[in-house]
CSV table of C-alpha atoms in Angstrom, one decimal:
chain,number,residue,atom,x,y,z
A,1,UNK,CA,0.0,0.0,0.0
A,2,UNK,CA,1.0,3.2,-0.9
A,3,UNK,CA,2.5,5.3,2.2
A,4,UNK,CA,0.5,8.4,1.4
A,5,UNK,CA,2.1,9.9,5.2
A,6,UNK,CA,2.7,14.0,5.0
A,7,UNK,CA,1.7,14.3,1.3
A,8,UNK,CA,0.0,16.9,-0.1
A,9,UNK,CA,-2.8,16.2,1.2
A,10,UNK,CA,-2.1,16.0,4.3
A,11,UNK,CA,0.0,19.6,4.5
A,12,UNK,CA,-3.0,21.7,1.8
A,13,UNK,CA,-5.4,24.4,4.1
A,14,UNK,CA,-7.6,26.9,3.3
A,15,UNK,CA,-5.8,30.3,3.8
A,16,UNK,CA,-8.3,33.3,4.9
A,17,UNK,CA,-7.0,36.6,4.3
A,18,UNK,CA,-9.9,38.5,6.6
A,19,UNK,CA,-10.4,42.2,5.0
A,20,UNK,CA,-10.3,45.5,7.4
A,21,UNK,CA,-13.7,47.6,7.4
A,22,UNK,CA,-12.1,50.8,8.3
A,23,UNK,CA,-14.8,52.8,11.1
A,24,UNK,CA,-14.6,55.3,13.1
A,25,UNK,CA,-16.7,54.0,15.9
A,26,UNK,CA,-15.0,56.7,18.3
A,27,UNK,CA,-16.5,59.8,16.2
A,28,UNK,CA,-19.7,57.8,15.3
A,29,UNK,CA,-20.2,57.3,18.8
A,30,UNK,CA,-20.1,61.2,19.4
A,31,UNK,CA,-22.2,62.0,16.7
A,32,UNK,CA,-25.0,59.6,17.9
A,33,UNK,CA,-25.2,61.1,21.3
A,34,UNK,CA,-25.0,64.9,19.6
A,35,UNK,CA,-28.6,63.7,17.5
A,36,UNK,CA,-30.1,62.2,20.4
A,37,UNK,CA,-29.4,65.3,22.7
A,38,UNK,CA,-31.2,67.6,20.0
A,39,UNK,CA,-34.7,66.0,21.8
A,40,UNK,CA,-34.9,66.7,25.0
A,41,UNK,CA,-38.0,65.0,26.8
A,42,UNK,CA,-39.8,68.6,27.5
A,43,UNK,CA,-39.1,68.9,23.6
A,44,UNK,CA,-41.1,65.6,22.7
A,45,UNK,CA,-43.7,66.4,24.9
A,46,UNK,CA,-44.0,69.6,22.7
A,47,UNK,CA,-43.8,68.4,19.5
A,48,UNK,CA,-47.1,67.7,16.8
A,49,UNK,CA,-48.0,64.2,15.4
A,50,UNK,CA,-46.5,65.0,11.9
A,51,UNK,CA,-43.0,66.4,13.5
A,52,UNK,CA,-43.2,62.7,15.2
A,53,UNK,CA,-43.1,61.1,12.4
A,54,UNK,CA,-40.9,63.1,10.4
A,55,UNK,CA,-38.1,62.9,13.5
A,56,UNK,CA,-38.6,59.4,13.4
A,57,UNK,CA,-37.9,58.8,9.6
A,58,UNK,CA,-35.0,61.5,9.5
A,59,UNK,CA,-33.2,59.3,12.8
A,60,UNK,CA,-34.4,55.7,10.9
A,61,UNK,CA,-33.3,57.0,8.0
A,62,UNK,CA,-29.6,57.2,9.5
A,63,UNK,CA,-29.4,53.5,11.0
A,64,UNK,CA,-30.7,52.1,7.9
A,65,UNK,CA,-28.0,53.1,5.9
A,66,UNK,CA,-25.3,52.4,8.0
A,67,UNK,CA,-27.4,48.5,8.1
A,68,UNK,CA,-27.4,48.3,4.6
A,69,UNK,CA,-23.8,49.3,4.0
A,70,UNK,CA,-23.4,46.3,7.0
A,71,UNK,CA,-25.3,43.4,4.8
A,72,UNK,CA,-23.3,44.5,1.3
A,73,UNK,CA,-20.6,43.5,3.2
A,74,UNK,CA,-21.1,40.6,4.7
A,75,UNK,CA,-22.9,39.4,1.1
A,76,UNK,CA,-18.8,40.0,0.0
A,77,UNK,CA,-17.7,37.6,2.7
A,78,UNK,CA,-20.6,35.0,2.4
A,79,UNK,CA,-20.6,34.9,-1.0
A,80,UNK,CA,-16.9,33.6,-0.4
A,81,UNK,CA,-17.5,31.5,2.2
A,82,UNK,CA,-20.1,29.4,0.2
A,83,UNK,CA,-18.2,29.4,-2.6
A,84,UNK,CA,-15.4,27.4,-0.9
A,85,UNK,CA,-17.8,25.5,1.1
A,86,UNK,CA,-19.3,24.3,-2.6
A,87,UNK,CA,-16.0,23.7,-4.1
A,88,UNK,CA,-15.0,21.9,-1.2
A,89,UNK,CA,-17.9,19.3,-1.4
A,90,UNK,CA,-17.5,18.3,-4.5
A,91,UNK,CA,-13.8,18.0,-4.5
A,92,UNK,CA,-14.0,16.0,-1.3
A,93,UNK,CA,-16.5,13.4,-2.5
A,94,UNK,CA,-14.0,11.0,-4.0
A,95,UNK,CA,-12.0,10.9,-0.4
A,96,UNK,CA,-15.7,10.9,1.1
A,97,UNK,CA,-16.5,7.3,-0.7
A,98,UNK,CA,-12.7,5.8,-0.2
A,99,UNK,CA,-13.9,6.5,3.1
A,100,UNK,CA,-16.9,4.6,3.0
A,101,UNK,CA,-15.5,1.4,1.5
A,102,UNK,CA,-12.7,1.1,3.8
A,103,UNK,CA,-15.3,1.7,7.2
A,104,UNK,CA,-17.3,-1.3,5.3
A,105,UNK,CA,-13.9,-3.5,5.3
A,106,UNK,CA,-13.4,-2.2,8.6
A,107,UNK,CA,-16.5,-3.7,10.0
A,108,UNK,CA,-16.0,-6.4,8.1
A,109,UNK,CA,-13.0,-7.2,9.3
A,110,UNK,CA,-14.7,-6.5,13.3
A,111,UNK,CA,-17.3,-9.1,12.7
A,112,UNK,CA,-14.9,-12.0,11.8
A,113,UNK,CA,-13.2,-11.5,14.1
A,114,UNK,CA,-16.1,-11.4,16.6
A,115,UNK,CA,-17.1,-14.4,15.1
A,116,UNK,CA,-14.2,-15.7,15.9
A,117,UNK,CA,-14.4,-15.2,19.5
A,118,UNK,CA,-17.3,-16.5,19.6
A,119,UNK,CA,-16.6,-19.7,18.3
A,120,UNK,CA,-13.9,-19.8,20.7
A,121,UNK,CA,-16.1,-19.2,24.0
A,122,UNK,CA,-18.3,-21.8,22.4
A,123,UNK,CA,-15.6,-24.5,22.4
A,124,UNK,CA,-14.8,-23.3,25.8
A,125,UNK,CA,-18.2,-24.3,27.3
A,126,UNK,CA,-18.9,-26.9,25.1
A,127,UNK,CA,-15.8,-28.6,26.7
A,128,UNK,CA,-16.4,-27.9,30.4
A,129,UNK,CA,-20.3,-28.8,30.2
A,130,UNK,CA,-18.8,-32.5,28.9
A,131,UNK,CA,-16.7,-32.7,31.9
A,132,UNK,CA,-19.9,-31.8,34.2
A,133,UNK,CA,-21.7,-33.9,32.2
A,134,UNK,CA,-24.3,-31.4,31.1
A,135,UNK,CA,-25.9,-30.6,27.5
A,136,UNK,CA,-23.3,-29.2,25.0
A,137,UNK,CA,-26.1,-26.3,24.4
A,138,UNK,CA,-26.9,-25.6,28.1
A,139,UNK,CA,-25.1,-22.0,28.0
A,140,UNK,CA,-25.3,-21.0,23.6
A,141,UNK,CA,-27.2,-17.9,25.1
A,142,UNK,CA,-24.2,-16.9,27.0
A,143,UNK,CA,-21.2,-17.0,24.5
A,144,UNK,CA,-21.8,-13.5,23.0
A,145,UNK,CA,-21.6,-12.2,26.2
A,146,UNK,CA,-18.4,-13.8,27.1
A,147,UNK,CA,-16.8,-12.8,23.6
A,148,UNK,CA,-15.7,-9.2,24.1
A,149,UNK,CA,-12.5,-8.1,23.7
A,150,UNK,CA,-11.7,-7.5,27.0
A,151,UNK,CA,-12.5,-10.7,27.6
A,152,UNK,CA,-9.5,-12.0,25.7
A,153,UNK,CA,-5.9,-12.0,26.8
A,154,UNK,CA,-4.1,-8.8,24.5
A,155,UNK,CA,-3.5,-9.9,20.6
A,156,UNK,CA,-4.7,-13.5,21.3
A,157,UNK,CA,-7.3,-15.9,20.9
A,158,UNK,CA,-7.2,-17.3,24.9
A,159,UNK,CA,-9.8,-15.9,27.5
A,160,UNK,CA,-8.4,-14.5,30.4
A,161,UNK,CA,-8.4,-15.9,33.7
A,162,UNK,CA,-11.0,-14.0,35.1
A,163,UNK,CA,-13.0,-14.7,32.4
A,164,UNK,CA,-12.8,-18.6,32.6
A,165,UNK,CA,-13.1,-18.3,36.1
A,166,UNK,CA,-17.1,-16.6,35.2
A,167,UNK,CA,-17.3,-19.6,33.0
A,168,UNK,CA,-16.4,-21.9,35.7
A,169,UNK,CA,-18.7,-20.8,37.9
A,170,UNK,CA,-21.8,-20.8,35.9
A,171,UNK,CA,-21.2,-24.3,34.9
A,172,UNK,CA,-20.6,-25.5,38.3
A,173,UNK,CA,-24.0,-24.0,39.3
A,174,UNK,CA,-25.4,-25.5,36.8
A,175,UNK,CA,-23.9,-28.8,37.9
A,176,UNK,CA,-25.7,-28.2,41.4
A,177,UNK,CA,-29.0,-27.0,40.3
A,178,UNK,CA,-29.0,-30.2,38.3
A,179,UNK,CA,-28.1,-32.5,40.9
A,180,UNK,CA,-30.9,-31.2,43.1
A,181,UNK,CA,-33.1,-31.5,40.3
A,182,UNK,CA,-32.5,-35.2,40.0
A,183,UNK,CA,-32.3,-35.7,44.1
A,184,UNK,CA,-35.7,-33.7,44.1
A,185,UNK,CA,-37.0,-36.1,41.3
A,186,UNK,CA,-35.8,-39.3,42.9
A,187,UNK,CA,-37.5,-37.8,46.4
A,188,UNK,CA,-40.8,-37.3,44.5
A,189,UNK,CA,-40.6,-40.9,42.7
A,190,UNK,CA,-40.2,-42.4,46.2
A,191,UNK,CA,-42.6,-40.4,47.7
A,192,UNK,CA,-45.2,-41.7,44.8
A,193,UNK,CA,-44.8,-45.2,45.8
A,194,UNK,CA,-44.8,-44.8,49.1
A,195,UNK,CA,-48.0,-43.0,48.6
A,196,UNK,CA,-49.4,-45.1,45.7
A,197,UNK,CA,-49.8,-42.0,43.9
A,198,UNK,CA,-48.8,-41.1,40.0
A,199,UNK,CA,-45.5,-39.1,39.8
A,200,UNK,CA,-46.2,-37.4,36.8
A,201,UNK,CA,-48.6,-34.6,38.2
A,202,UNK,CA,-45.5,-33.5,40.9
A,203,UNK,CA,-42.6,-34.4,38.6
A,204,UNK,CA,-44.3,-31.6,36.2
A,205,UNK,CA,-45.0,-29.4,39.3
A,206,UNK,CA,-41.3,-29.5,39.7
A,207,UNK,CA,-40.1,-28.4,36.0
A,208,UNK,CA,-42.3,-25.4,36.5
A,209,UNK,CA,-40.6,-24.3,39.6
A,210,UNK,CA,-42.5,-25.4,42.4
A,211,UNK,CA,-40.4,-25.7,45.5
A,212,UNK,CA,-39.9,-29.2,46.3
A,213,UNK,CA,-41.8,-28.5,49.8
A,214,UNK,CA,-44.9,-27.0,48.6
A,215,UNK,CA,-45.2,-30.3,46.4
A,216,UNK,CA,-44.5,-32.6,49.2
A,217,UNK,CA,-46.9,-31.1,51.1
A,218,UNK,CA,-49.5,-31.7,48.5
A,219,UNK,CA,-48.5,-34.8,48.1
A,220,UNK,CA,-49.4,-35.5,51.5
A,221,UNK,CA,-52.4,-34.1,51.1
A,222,UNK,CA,-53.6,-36.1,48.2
A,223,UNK,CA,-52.5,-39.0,50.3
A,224,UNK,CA,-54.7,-38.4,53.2
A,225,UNK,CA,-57.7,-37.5,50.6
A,226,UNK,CA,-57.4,-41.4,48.8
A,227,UNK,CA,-57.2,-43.0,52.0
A,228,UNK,CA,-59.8,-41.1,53.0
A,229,UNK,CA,-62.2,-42.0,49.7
A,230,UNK,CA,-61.0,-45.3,50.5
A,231,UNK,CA,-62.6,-45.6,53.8
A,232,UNK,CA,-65.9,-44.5,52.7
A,233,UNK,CA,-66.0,-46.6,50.0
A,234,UNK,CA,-65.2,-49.6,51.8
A,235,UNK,CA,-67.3,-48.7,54.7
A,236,UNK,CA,-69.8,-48.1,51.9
A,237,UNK,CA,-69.4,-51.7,50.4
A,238,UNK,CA,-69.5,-52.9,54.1
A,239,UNK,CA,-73.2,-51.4,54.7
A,240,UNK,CA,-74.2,-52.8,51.4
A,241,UNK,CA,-73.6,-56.3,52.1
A,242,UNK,CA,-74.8,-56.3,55.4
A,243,UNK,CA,-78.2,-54.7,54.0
A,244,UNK,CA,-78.2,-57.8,51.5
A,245,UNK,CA,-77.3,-60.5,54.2
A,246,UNK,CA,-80.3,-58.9,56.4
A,247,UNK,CA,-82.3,-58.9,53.2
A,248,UNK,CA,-81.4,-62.7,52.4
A,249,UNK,CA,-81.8,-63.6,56.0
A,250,UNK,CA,-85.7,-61.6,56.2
A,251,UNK,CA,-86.2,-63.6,52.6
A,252,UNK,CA,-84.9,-67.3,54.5
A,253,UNK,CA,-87.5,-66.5,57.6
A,254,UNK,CA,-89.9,-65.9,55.7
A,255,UNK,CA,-89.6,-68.9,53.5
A,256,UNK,CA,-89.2,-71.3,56.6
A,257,UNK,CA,-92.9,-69.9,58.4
A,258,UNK,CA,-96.3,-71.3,57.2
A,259,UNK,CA,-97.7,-69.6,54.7
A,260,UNK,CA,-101.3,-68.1,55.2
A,261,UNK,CA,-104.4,-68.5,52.7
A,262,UNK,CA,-105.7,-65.3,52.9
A,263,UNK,CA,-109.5,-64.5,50.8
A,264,UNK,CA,-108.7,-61.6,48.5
A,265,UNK,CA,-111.4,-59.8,48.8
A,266,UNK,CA,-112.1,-59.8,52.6
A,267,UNK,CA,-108.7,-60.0,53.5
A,268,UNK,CA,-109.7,-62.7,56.0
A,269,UNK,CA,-107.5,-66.0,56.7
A,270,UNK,CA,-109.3,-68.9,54.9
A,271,UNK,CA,-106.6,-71.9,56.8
A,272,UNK,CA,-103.1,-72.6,57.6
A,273,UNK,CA,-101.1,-73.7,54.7
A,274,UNK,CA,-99.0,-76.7,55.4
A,275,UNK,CA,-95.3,-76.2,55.4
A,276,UNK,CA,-94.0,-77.1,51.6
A,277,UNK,CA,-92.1,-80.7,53.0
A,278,UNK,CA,-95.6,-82.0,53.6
A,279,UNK,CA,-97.4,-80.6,50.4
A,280,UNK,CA,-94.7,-82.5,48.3
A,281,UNK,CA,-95.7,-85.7,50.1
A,282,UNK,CA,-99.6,-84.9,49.2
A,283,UNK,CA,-101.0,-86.9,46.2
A,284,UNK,CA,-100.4,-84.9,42.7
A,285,UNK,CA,-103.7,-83.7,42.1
A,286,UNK,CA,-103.7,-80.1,41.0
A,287,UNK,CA,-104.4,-77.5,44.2
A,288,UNK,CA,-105.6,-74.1,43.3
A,289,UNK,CA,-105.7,-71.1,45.9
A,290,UNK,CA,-106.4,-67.5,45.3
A,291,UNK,CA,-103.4,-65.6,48.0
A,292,UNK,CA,-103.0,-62.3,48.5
A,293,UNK,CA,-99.6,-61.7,50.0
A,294,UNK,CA,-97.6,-58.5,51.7
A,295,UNK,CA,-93.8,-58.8,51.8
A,296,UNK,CA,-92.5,-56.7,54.3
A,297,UNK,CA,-89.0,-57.0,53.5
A,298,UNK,CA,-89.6,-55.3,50.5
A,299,UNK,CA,-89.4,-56.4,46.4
A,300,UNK,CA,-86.0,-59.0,47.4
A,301,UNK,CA,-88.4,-60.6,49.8
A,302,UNK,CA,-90.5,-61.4,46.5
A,303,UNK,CA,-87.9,-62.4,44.5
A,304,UNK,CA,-86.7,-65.0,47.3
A,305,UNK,CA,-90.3,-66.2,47.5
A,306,UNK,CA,-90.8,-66.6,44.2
A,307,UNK,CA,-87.7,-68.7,43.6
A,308,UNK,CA,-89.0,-70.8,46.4
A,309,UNK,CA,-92.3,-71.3,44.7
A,310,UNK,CA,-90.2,-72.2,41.6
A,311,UNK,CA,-87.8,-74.9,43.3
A,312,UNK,CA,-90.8,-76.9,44.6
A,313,UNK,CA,-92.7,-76.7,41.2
A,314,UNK,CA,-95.6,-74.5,42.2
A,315,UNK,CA,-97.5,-72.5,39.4
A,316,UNK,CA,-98.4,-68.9,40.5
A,317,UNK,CA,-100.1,-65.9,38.2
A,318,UNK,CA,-99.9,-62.7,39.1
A,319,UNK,CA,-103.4,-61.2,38.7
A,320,UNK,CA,-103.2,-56.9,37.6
């Protein structure tokens, strides 16, 4: 590359040669306080509207001109100015978009490198979270942060100590938050068993950040609610069957006693029925009689009746 060092362009200024505006500000000075001391205030008070006005344009009149003389000139020295302000754009414009390209290379040239150190943090964790035996991925959103380039050691691609030490430290948190994670897990799955309960509802609890107490308590508490469901259905199932054993037993008693003939429409009993042993011994000529029975022990009673009735081959209608 070409060593353009102290060339011209380098050593080339603008030279200003400023003009002199020649005044005599001392005499000017004199001359304004000689016009204003022509008016006194008793004067104004005694002048007319129209000597006013004329006072005021013939004292205007003076400050204009001395204004307007001020503005030619500094038209001269603007006029200048933006000349060489124009000139100097356009000549500059060339330099303007070397400029350009070599701030593109420049950043260019920042981002591979960046890229670089990236990469380089990335190998860095990638290789301590295998030693810890944790995911290769378990810190990717922290190696831009660890990639500036005060993190690196001066004109080389090694982190400083301080900065692996950071490194260290996150991973061995890490580490611990995942052993607890796994203790807390095993703690739950033994809890489960203990508690014939399904893990899955607590082991979730725990990957959305439920302390492991708060679970274990409810744990507990879904423990003490089963057994209590539990309880209530067994002492449920226990009332049933004694309801049916009382109901079986009603239906046995009833079978065993003599069995009235009752007249259907009086209600009256016509005679004592003979216990079924001894009507099976009777001869087998058909024996009709009209009943009307009432079964306190309710429709069961019926059913064991009519079984009974059934077993010893003993035709029955029941009349609407």
């Amino acid at each position: 590359m070409k060593d353009v060092t102290n060339n011209f362009l380098e050593t080339i200024e603008p030279v200003y040669t400023p003009g002199t505006i020649n005044f005599d500000f001392e005499a000017f000075d004199k001359a304004i306080q000689a016009a204003v001391s022509e008016l006194s205030d008793e004067q104004l008070d005694n002048l007319e509207y129209d000597q006013v006005l004329k006072e005021i344009t013939r004292f205007k009149g003076l400050g204009d001109k001395l204004d307007d003389k001020r503005k030619e000139i500094g038209r001269i020295y603007k006029d200048s100015l933006t000349e060489f302000e124009s000139k100097l754009a356009t000549s500059l414009e060339p330099l303007n978009a070397l400029l350009e390209k070599l701030r593109a290379k420049r950043d260019e040239v920042k981002e591979h490198k960046k890229m670089l150190r990236i990469d380089h943090v990335r190998s860095v964790f990638e290789s301590k979270c295998e030693l810890a035996g944790l995911g290769k991925d378990t810190f990717k959103d922290k190696y831009e942060s660890f990639s500036k380039v005060g993190d690196f050691m001066d004109k080389k691609m090694k982190l400083k100590k301080a900065t692996e030490e950071k490194i260290d430290t996150l991973v061995l948190a890490e580490y611990d938050r995942l052993e607890e994670y796994k203790a807390n897990i095993a703690m739950i799955e033994e809890q489960a068993l203990d508690y014939e309960l399904p893990v899955e509802p607590y082991t979730r609890a725990l990957q959305n950040d439920t302390p492991l107490v708060e679970i274990l308590k409810q744990m507990k508490k879904d423990r003490d609610a089963a057994i209590e469901r539990k309880q209530k259905a067994e002492a449920k199932e226990k009332a049933e069957a004694a309801r049916l054993a009382e109901i079986e037993a009603m239906a046995k008693q009833s079978a065993s006693e003599e069995i009235k003939a009752v007249n259907a429409e009086t209600g009256e009993v016509i005679e004592d029925a003979k216990p079924v042993e001894e009507m099976s011994s009777k001869p087998t000529e058909p024996y009709k009689v009209n009943l009307s029975l009432t079964f306190h022990g309710g429709e069961q009673q019926w059913h064991q009746f009519a079984k009974l009735l059934d077993d010893n081959f003993v035709n029955y209608e029941i009349l609407k």
